[in-house]
Amino acid sequence: MAITGLIMVGFVLFHMLGNLQMFQGPDAINTYAHFLKTLPPAVMWGGRLFLLAAAGVHVATAISLTRENCKACPTDPGVKERVQATLSSKTMALSGSILLFFIVFHILHFTTHTIFPVYKTFMTDLDGQQVYDVYSMVIYGFSNAWIATFYIIAMGLLCMHLSHGVSSMFQSLGLRNNYWRKTFDIFAALYGWVIFIGFVSNPAAVLLSEYTSLNIFPVQDVLLRLS
Amino acid sequence: MKLTLKIWRQANTEDQGRFISYSVDDVSSDSSFLEMLDLLNEQLVAKGEEPVAFDHDCREGICGMCSLRINGLAHGPERATTVCQLHMRSFQDGDTITIEPWRAAPFPVVKDLVVDRSSFDAIIQSGGFITARTGSAQDANSILVPKCDADTAMDAAACIGCGACVAACKNASAMLFVAAKAAHLNTLPQGQAEKDRRVLKMVSTMDEAGFGNCTNYGECEAVCPKEISLDFIAKLNRDYGKASIKAFLSGSDE
């Protein structure tokens, strides 16, 4: 659980940093996306399969842990109070399940374009080369307020999942002690928030550009051009 | 004080069990929680009813026998306190108090508030000891123990094995108990020889007994009457990891 979690914790940081290139304009993100898509197939598919395997093992161990835990705890007809358990720690299974659903949705939405096949047609010119227009796809995708809101909520759950998960990781690997405990807990909470703010900045900026006078992204231009 | 008690009554392991309400009058706020239950039992016996069965022994907070979940909290509302050291001044006149046994699959209810904690004994028997020659005592100070190690070992050894950690855990995990018992010996020079075997055996016995897994929830630490720290669980994970790797590389399970 801790090791597969660590792999995904590293991945989300790079994913988030990559996303921030949206704010550097269309060429930056499109160049980056083109670079990722034209990686040697062995590297690209190797990476994808590695992450998929990590996610698969993470989910499988979570299910087997939960099963064993359910068996150890018989139905409790009485009252049970909590003293110090955090909300994040109590809701790991719930936040994890919703995140799994989100990840599947996200891949079908922005990677394979299965949900809205119209995304497949977004192309742009980059240094005289026809490349996929990720910049417009993101703006077009998040201009749907329902989808943007779902992304923002999912990222809130990711923040909670990480704030417990990252500090747990140190505990499960046996790295925590009296001296490092506070540092790890603060690091985990901070990490969760950094990831949250980084990821949410894109859908939030699209919504703000669309519905307020702020003009971070040219939402109307993109919508006019693509419709 | 006048109190209403909602007590779990269960005739034996097979019985379904249910809450039954009792009221007790004239409870002194200076009496301990167990003395209050004694008072109730005297009243029940006088009326010809079956007294409430509950575990207790030293009533000094050091034996680990008392084991009640009071208003949803193992050992009641005071921190770092066993039930026997809990006094009625922690409650208000007219309160309704819910009293239940520990609830976990490896701790079957024997009767009313008494649970069978022999799965803890099985864990201790599998590795919670050092193999030493018995007979005449060694010279004092023939084995030097650094002060900080002695202090850490003593903090772990403070565990009285009451099982509150299991009762408070949503997964009924016994990790805090096992961690304390393993860390106590693993920290001292006398425990080094059997360190790896101890950790592997105690963890496997814990799993076989049907305890759940630790999800770093922290409730065990909060209710522990001896304030055993979660850091010992990290140490158990660390020692277990090292022992597993060594066992894998040497191809043996000890």
XYZ file of C-alpha atoms in Angstrom:
481
model
C 0.000 0.000 0.000
C 2.738 2.439 1.022
C 5.043 1.673 -1.909
C 2.331 1.784 -4.590
C 1.019 4.934 -2.892
C 4.491 6.474 -3.081
C 4.665 5.807 -6.835
C 1.337 7.563 -7.400
C 2.224 10.377 -5.002
C 5.269 11.081 -7.187
C 3.194 10.851 -10.361
C 0.546 13.359 -9.264
C 3.244 15.928 -8.479
C 4.668 15.716 -12.033
C 1.185 15.649 -13.539
C 0.299 18.784 -11.574
C 3.502 20.592 -12.567
C 2.876 19.658 -16.210
C -0.657 21.062 -16.017
C 0.608 24.412 -14.750
C 2.107 25.000 -18.208
C -1.452 25.907 -19.249
C -0.699 29.303 -17.718
C 2.326 29.795 -19.986
C 0.071 29.825 -23.024
C -0.964 27.338 -25.719
C 2.503 26.684 -27.143
C 4.041 25.615 -23.820
C 1.409 22.987 -22.958
C 1.045 21.783 -26.553
C 4.800 21.330 -26.923
C 4.887 19.425 -23.628
C 1.929 17.231 -24.635
C 3.461 16.586 -28.058
C 6.720 15.605 -26.369
C 4.885 13.129 -24.106
C 2.854 11.642 -26.964
C 5.907 11.165 -29.203
C 8.039 9.437 -26.555
C 9.352 6.078 -27.754
C 6.444 3.618 -27.404
C 8.469 1.471 -25.016
C 8.956 4.390 -22.634
C 5.400 5.688 -22.922
C 3.689 2.322 -22.575
C 6.209 1.154 -20.004
C 5.352 4.195 -17.871
C 1.635 3.771 -18.392
C 1.691 0.087 -17.506
C 3.890 0.779 -14.480
C 1.395 3.340 -13.164
C -1.548 1.090 -13.999
C 0.117 -1.777 -12.118
C 0.779 0.508 -9.125
C -2.854 1.628 -9.103
C -4.043 -1.964 -9.506
C -1.940 -3.264 -6.624
C -2.963 -0.278 -4.488
C -6.663 -0.993 -5.045
C -6.257 -4.761 -4.629
C -4.403 -4.409 -1.311
C -6.946 -1.826 -0.136
C -9.773 -4.266 -0.853
C -8.040 -7.171 0.883
C -7.142 -4.994 3.900
C -10.714 -3.756 4.192
C -12.045 -7.303 3.923
C -9.789 -8.521 6.712
C -10.716 -5.511 8.818
C -14.436 -6.139 8.334
C -13.941 -9.700 9.495
C -12.057 -8.567 12.617
C -14.767 -6.064 13.554
C -18.111 -7.749 14.134
C -21.265 -5.670 13.821
C -21.236 -3.230 16.685
C -24.635 -2.534 18.222
C -23.220 -0.070 20.738
C -21.784 3.421 20.623
C -18.238 4.156 19.520
C -16.660 7.566 20.038
C -13.504 8.859 18.399
C -10.864 10.901 20.159
C -8.230 11.923 17.653
C -8.829 10.176 14.318
C -8.948 12.740 11.504
C -11.812 12.953 9.016
C -9.344 12.071 6.236
C -8.255 8.880 8.008
C -11.845 7.810 8.627
C -12.870 8.273 4.982
C -9.915 6.717 3.109
C -12.038 3.950 1.554
C -14.718 6.413 0.437
C -12.311 9.029 -0.929
C -10.288 6.257 -2.594
C -13.353 4.739 -4.273
C -14.525 8.097 -5.618
C -10.993 8.842 -6.825
C -10.883 5.509 -8.664
C -14.110 6.455 -10.430
C -12.653 9.904 -11.136
C -9.434 8.477 -12.628
C -11.399 6.212 -14.971
C -13.599 9.165 -15.973
C -10.565 11.427 -16.407
C -8.805 8.964 -18.730
C -11.962 8.422 -20.820
C -12.490 12.191 -20.862
C -9.093 13.764 -21.595
C -6.863 10.867 -22.683
C -8.952 8.611 -24.891
C -11.708 11.201 -25.648
C -14.259 8.394 -25.430
C -16.802 10.482 -23.531
C -16.811 13.383 -26.003
C -15.375 12.109 -29.327
C -15.514 15.683 -30.656
C -12.299 16.334 -28.662
C -10.475 14.116 -31.153
C -10.775 16.813 -33.837
C -8.935 19.594 -31.931
C -5.699 20.248 -33.834
C -3.422 23.239 -33.956
C -0.310 24.442 -35.723
C 2.936 24.329 -33.739
C 6.105 25.472 -35.525
C 4.600 24.438 -38.866
C 3.585 21.010 -37.562
C 0.004 19.836 -36.982
C -0.207 18.720 -33.331
C -3.012 17.954 -30.938
C -4.424 21.095 -29.275
C -4.392 20.208 -25.573
C -4.743 23.865 -24.605
C -8.126 24.215 -26.319
C -9.240 20.769 -25.153
C -8.689 21.709 -21.491
C -10.492 25.031 -21.852
C -13.320 23.468 -23.847
C -13.575 20.580 -21.368
C -13.697 22.766 -18.262
C -16.077 25.301 -19.813
C -18.725 22.746 -18.850
C -19.349 23.844 -15.257
C -20.556 20.388 -14.170
C -17.387 18.706 -15.294
C -15.160 21.425 -13.851
C -16.979 21.171 -10.508
C -16.598 17.384 -10.489
C -12.855 17.792 -11.103
C -12.570 20.336 -8.286
C -14.451 18.091 -5.828
C -12.341 15.089 -6.825
C -9.182 17.112 -6.197
C -10.505 18.048 -2.752
C -10.871 14.332 -2.029
C -7.373 13.733 -3.381
C -6.071 16.375 -0.966
C -7.752 14.536 1.938
C -6.578 11.147 0.706
C -3.000 12.410 0.465
C -2.951 14.234 3.788
C -3.594 10.909 5.556
C -1.901 8.683 2.985
C 1.420 10.500 2.770
C 1.932 10.586 6.548
C 0.766 6.949 6.799
C 3.313 5.981 4.203
C 6.176 7.013 6.496
C 4.557 5.136 9.387
C 3.974 1.942 7.393
C 7.524 1.922 6.076
C 8.755 2.316 9.652
C 10.457 5.656 9.021
C 8.524 7.643 11.583
C 9.736 8.297 15.087
C 9.211 10.782 17.851
C 11.641 13.237 16.256
C 10.221 13.153 12.704
C 6.513 12.652 13.459
C 5.460 16.327 13.364
C 7.569 17.052 10.287
C 6.011 14.157 8.358
C 2.472 15.166 9.338
C 3.035 18.790 8.294
C 4.734 17.679 5.070
C 1.760 15.402 4.250
C -0.825 18.130 4.842
C 1.227 20.633 2.855
C 1.730 18.161 0.020
C -2.026 17.542 -0.139
C -2.725 21.273 -0.344
C -0.020 21.989 -2.936
C -1.399 19.218 -5.161
C -4.951 20.472 -4.621
C -4.180 24.107 -5.473
C -2.029 23.118 -8.451
C -4.663 20.870 -10.001
C -7.659 23.036 -9.188
C -6.030 26.150 -10.685
C -6.925 25.012 -14.227
C -10.660 24.274 -13.899
C -11.034 27.217 -11.494
C -9.313 29.600 -13.930
C -11.514 28.406 -16.806
C -14.678 28.902 -14.743
C -13.521 32.336 -13.557
C -12.710 33.389 -17.123
C -16.055 32.123 -18.340
C -18.363 33.514 -15.673
C -16.583 36.602 -14.307
C -14.803 39.560 -15.814
C -11.440 37.927 -15.109
C -9.736 36.895 -18.319
C -7.143 34.270 -17.468
C -7.959 31.993 -20.388
C -9.597 33.071 -23.703
C -12.619 30.837 -23.072
C -15.033 32.592 -25.444
C -12.474 32.610 -28.288
C -11.828 28.897 -27.893
C -15.542 28.073 -27.710
C -16.292 30.167 -30.821
C -13.434 28.645 -32.786
C -14.365 25.068 -31.937
C -18.143 25.205 -32.255
C -25.351 10.912 42.560
C -28.219 9.221 40.775
C -27.318 7.495 37.538
C -28.964 5.527 34.762
C -26.777 2.741 33.434
C -27.313 1.154 30.032
C -25.384 -2.076 30.388
C -24.682 -4.778 27.807
C -26.046 -8.088 29.117
C -25.115 -11.316 27.366
C -25.566 -14.710 29.057
C -22.753 -16.451 27.125
C -20.781 -16.355 23.865
C -23.691 -17.739 21.839
C -26.282 -15.367 23.279
C -27.228 -12.370 21.123
C -26.904 -9.853 23.921
C -28.820 -6.626 24.564
C -28.683 -3.363 26.476
C -30.577 -3.291 29.775
C -31.136 -0.092 31.765
C -30.573 0.075 35.513
C -30.713 2.994 37.878
C -28.414 3.393 40.891
C -28.882 5.886 43.709
C -26.536 7.263 46.341
C -23.362 6.925 44.305
C -20.521 8.832 45.929
C -18.639 11.068 43.489
C -15.462 9.846 45.230
C -16.126 6.195 44.427
C -14.399 4.541 41.503
C -16.321 3.380 38.457
C -15.909 -0.255 39.515
C -17.126 0.498 43.049
C -20.219 2.013 41.457
C -20.723 -1.277 39.560
C -20.195 -3.191 42.841
C -22.996 -1.102 44.338
C -25.266 -1.960 41.419
C -24.417 -5.666 41.754
C -25.213 -5.645 45.490
C -28.610 -4.192 44.635
C -29.161 -6.809 41.923
C -28.161 -9.670 44.236
C -30.489 -8.322 46.972
C -33.322 -8.402 44.445
C -32.385 -11.967 43.458
C -31.187 -10.949 39.976
C -28.025 -12.031 38.184
C -25.182 -9.565 38.908
C -23.358 -7.931 35.992
C -20.130 -9.799 35.170
C -17.093 -7.576 34.566
C -13.328 -8.137 34.677
C -11.259 -6.520 37.432
C -8.317 -7.452 39.595
C -5.756 -5.094 41.118
C -7.898 -1.936 40.940
C -4.629 0.007 40.945
C -4.379 0.553 37.188
C -1.524 -1.897 36.634
C -2.968 -5.343 35.967
C -4.818 -4.775 32.704
C -7.944 -6.707 33.661
C -10.590 -3.980 33.624
C -11.968 -3.544 30.146
C -15.105 -1.479 29.714
C -16.214 0.743 26.884
C -17.922 3.656 28.608
C -20.046 6.000 26.500
C -18.255 4.686 23.423
C -14.718 5.155 24.753
C -12.414 2.365 25.902
C -11.663 2.976 29.604
C -14.029 5.955 29.656
C -13.587 9.689 29.258
C -10.310 10.311 31.133
C -7.074 9.962 29.180
C -4.272 7.695 30.407
C -6.634 6.115 32.930
C -7.910 2.574 33.374
C -11.542 2.032 34.340
C -10.582 1.128 37.903
C -8.814 4.484 38.287
C -11.748 6.373 36.789
C -13.807 8.127 39.440
C -17.462 9.054 39.430
C -16.564 12.747 39.723
C -15.877 12.514 35.972
C -19.655 12.200 35.510
C -22.645 14.411 36.351
C -25.561 13.636 38.620
C -28.423 12.288 36.489
C -26.158 11.081 33.643
C -27.019 8.078 31.519
C -23.892 5.978 31.070
C -23.564 3.298 28.404
C -21.306 0.396 29.419
C -20.180 -2.222 26.901
C -17.512 -4.909 26.581
C -14.557 -4.630 24.150
C -15.841 -5.566 20.718
C -13.545 -7.434 18.325
C -13.787 -10.820 16.625
C -10.641 -12.141 18.395
C -12.136 -11.038 21.772
C -15.361 -13.079 22.069
C -17.693 -12.030 24.868
C -17.665 -14.626 27.646
C -20.449 -13.058 29.675
C -21.899 -9.536 29.956
C -18.849 -7.255 30.005
C -16.190 -9.986 30.196
C -14.280 -10.836 27.019
C -11.803 -13.621 26.310
C -8.404 -12.021 25.637
C -6.416 -15.272 25.357
C -5.445 -14.303 21.790
C -3.091 -11.796 23.484
C -1.561 -14.664 25.478
C -0.993 -16.572 22.225
C 0.887 -13.568 20.811
C 3.105 -13.320 23.907
C 3.760 -17.057 23.866
C 4.918 -16.833 20.261
C 7.705 -14.326 20.913
C 7.142 -11.960 23.814
C 9.973 -13.402 25.894
C 13.723 -13.910 25.910
C 15.227 -17.356 26.132
C 17.533 -17.081 29.130
C 19.173 -19.465 31.517
C 17.248 -19.506 34.744
C 18.892 -20.055 38.083
C 21.125 -17.757 40.045
C 20.874 -14.096 39.102
C 23.614 -12.458 37.042
C 25.863 -9.805 38.474
C 24.217 -6.419 38.327
C 25.458 -4.259 35.441
C 27.122 -7.153 33.632
C 25.069 -6.110 30.600
C 25.249 -2.353 30.099
C 22.055 -0.676 28.878
C 22.244 2.929 27.678
C 19.866 5.157 29.646
C 17.883 6.266 26.572
C 17.362 2.619 25.500
C 16.281 1.689 29.010
C 13.783 4.578 28.962
C 12.356 3.579 25.570
C 12.083 -0.062 26.647
C 10.349 1.028 29.840
C 7.861 3.183 27.902
C 6.986 0.128 25.795
C 6.963 -2.234 28.751
C 4.343 -0.028 30.423
C 1.727 -1.826 28.269
C -0.577 -3.745 30.599
C -2.189 -5.765 27.805
C -5.724 -4.593 28.557
C -6.781 -4.560 24.884
C -8.188 -1.022 24.803
C -6.165 -0.433 21.614
C -8.058 -3.234 19.878
C -11.390 -2.032 21.249
C -10.837 1.532 20.018
C -9.584 0.554 16.556
C -12.145 0.547 13.777
C -10.226 -2.412 12.322
C -9.786 -4.260 15.648
C -6.050 -4.184 15.045
C -3.684 -5.316 17.798
C -0.692 -3.486 16.356
C -0.147 -1.180 19.335
C -0.092 -4.105 21.765
C 2.248 -6.189 19.604
C 4.412 -3.139 18.862
C 4.804 -2.364 22.575
C 5.585 -5.942 23.526
C 8.086 -6.400 20.684
C 9.723 -2.979 21.172
C 10.199 -3.592 24.885
C 12.500 -6.561 24.215
C 13.875 -5.439 20.845
C 15.258 -2.255 22.398
C 17.238 -4.031 25.102
C 20.518 -5.907 24.573
C 18.993 -9.038 26.124
C 16.374 -9.142 23.386
C 18.714 -8.816 20.385
C 19.440 -12.530 19.886
C 15.820 -13.361 19.104
C 14.772 -10.003 17.650
C 13.965 -11.077 14.073
C 12.276 -14.302 15.044
C 10.278 -12.498 17.729
C 8.891 -9.902 15.318
C 7.975 -12.398 12.597
C 6.357 -14.849 15.018
C 4.386 -12.260 16.970
C 3.045 -10.630 13.803
C 2.056 -13.948 12.243
C 0.335 -15.056 15.461
C -1.492 -11.722 15.566
C -2.721 -12.244 11.980
C -3.764 -15.842 12.681
C -5.780 -14.706 15.703
C -7.899 -12.629 13.317
C -6.969 -9.097 14.336
C -7.426 -6.423 11.657
C -4.790 -4.265 10.020
C -3.365 -0.946 11.124
C -4.533 1.953 8.956
C -2.748 4.597 11.040
C -5.929 5.857 12.539
C -4.420 6.710 15.924
C -7.378 5.908 18.204
C -5.371 3.195 20.000
C -2.825 5.735 21.188
C -5.616 8.062 22.345
C -7.299 5.506 24.626
C -4.200 3.666 25.845
C -4.152 3.933 29.650
C -0.350 3.743 29.523
C 0.010 6.236 26.641
C 1.946 3.865 24.391
C 3.008 5.880 21.344
C 2.288 5.140 17.682
C 6.043 5.457 17.178
C 6.315 1.894 18.458
C 4.116 0.752 15.565
C 6.545 2.441 13.161
C 9.370 0.578 14.923
C 7.452 -2.705 14.596
C 6.986 -2.059 10.860
C 10.689 -1.234 10.553
C 11.823 -4.318 12.498
C 9.347 -6.501 10.583
C 10.607 -5.193 7.247
C 14.230 -5.857 8.181
C 13.438 -9.321 9.576
C 11.416 -10.263 6.469
C 14.231 -9.230 4.125
C 16.796 -11.158 6.178
C 14.494 -14.213 6.259
C 13.985 -13.986 2.495
C 17.712 -13.690 1.783
C 18.635 -16.547 4.099
C 15.790 -18.701 2.831
C 14.540 -19.524 6.310
C 11.466 -18.324 8.146
C 13.322 -17.587 11.364
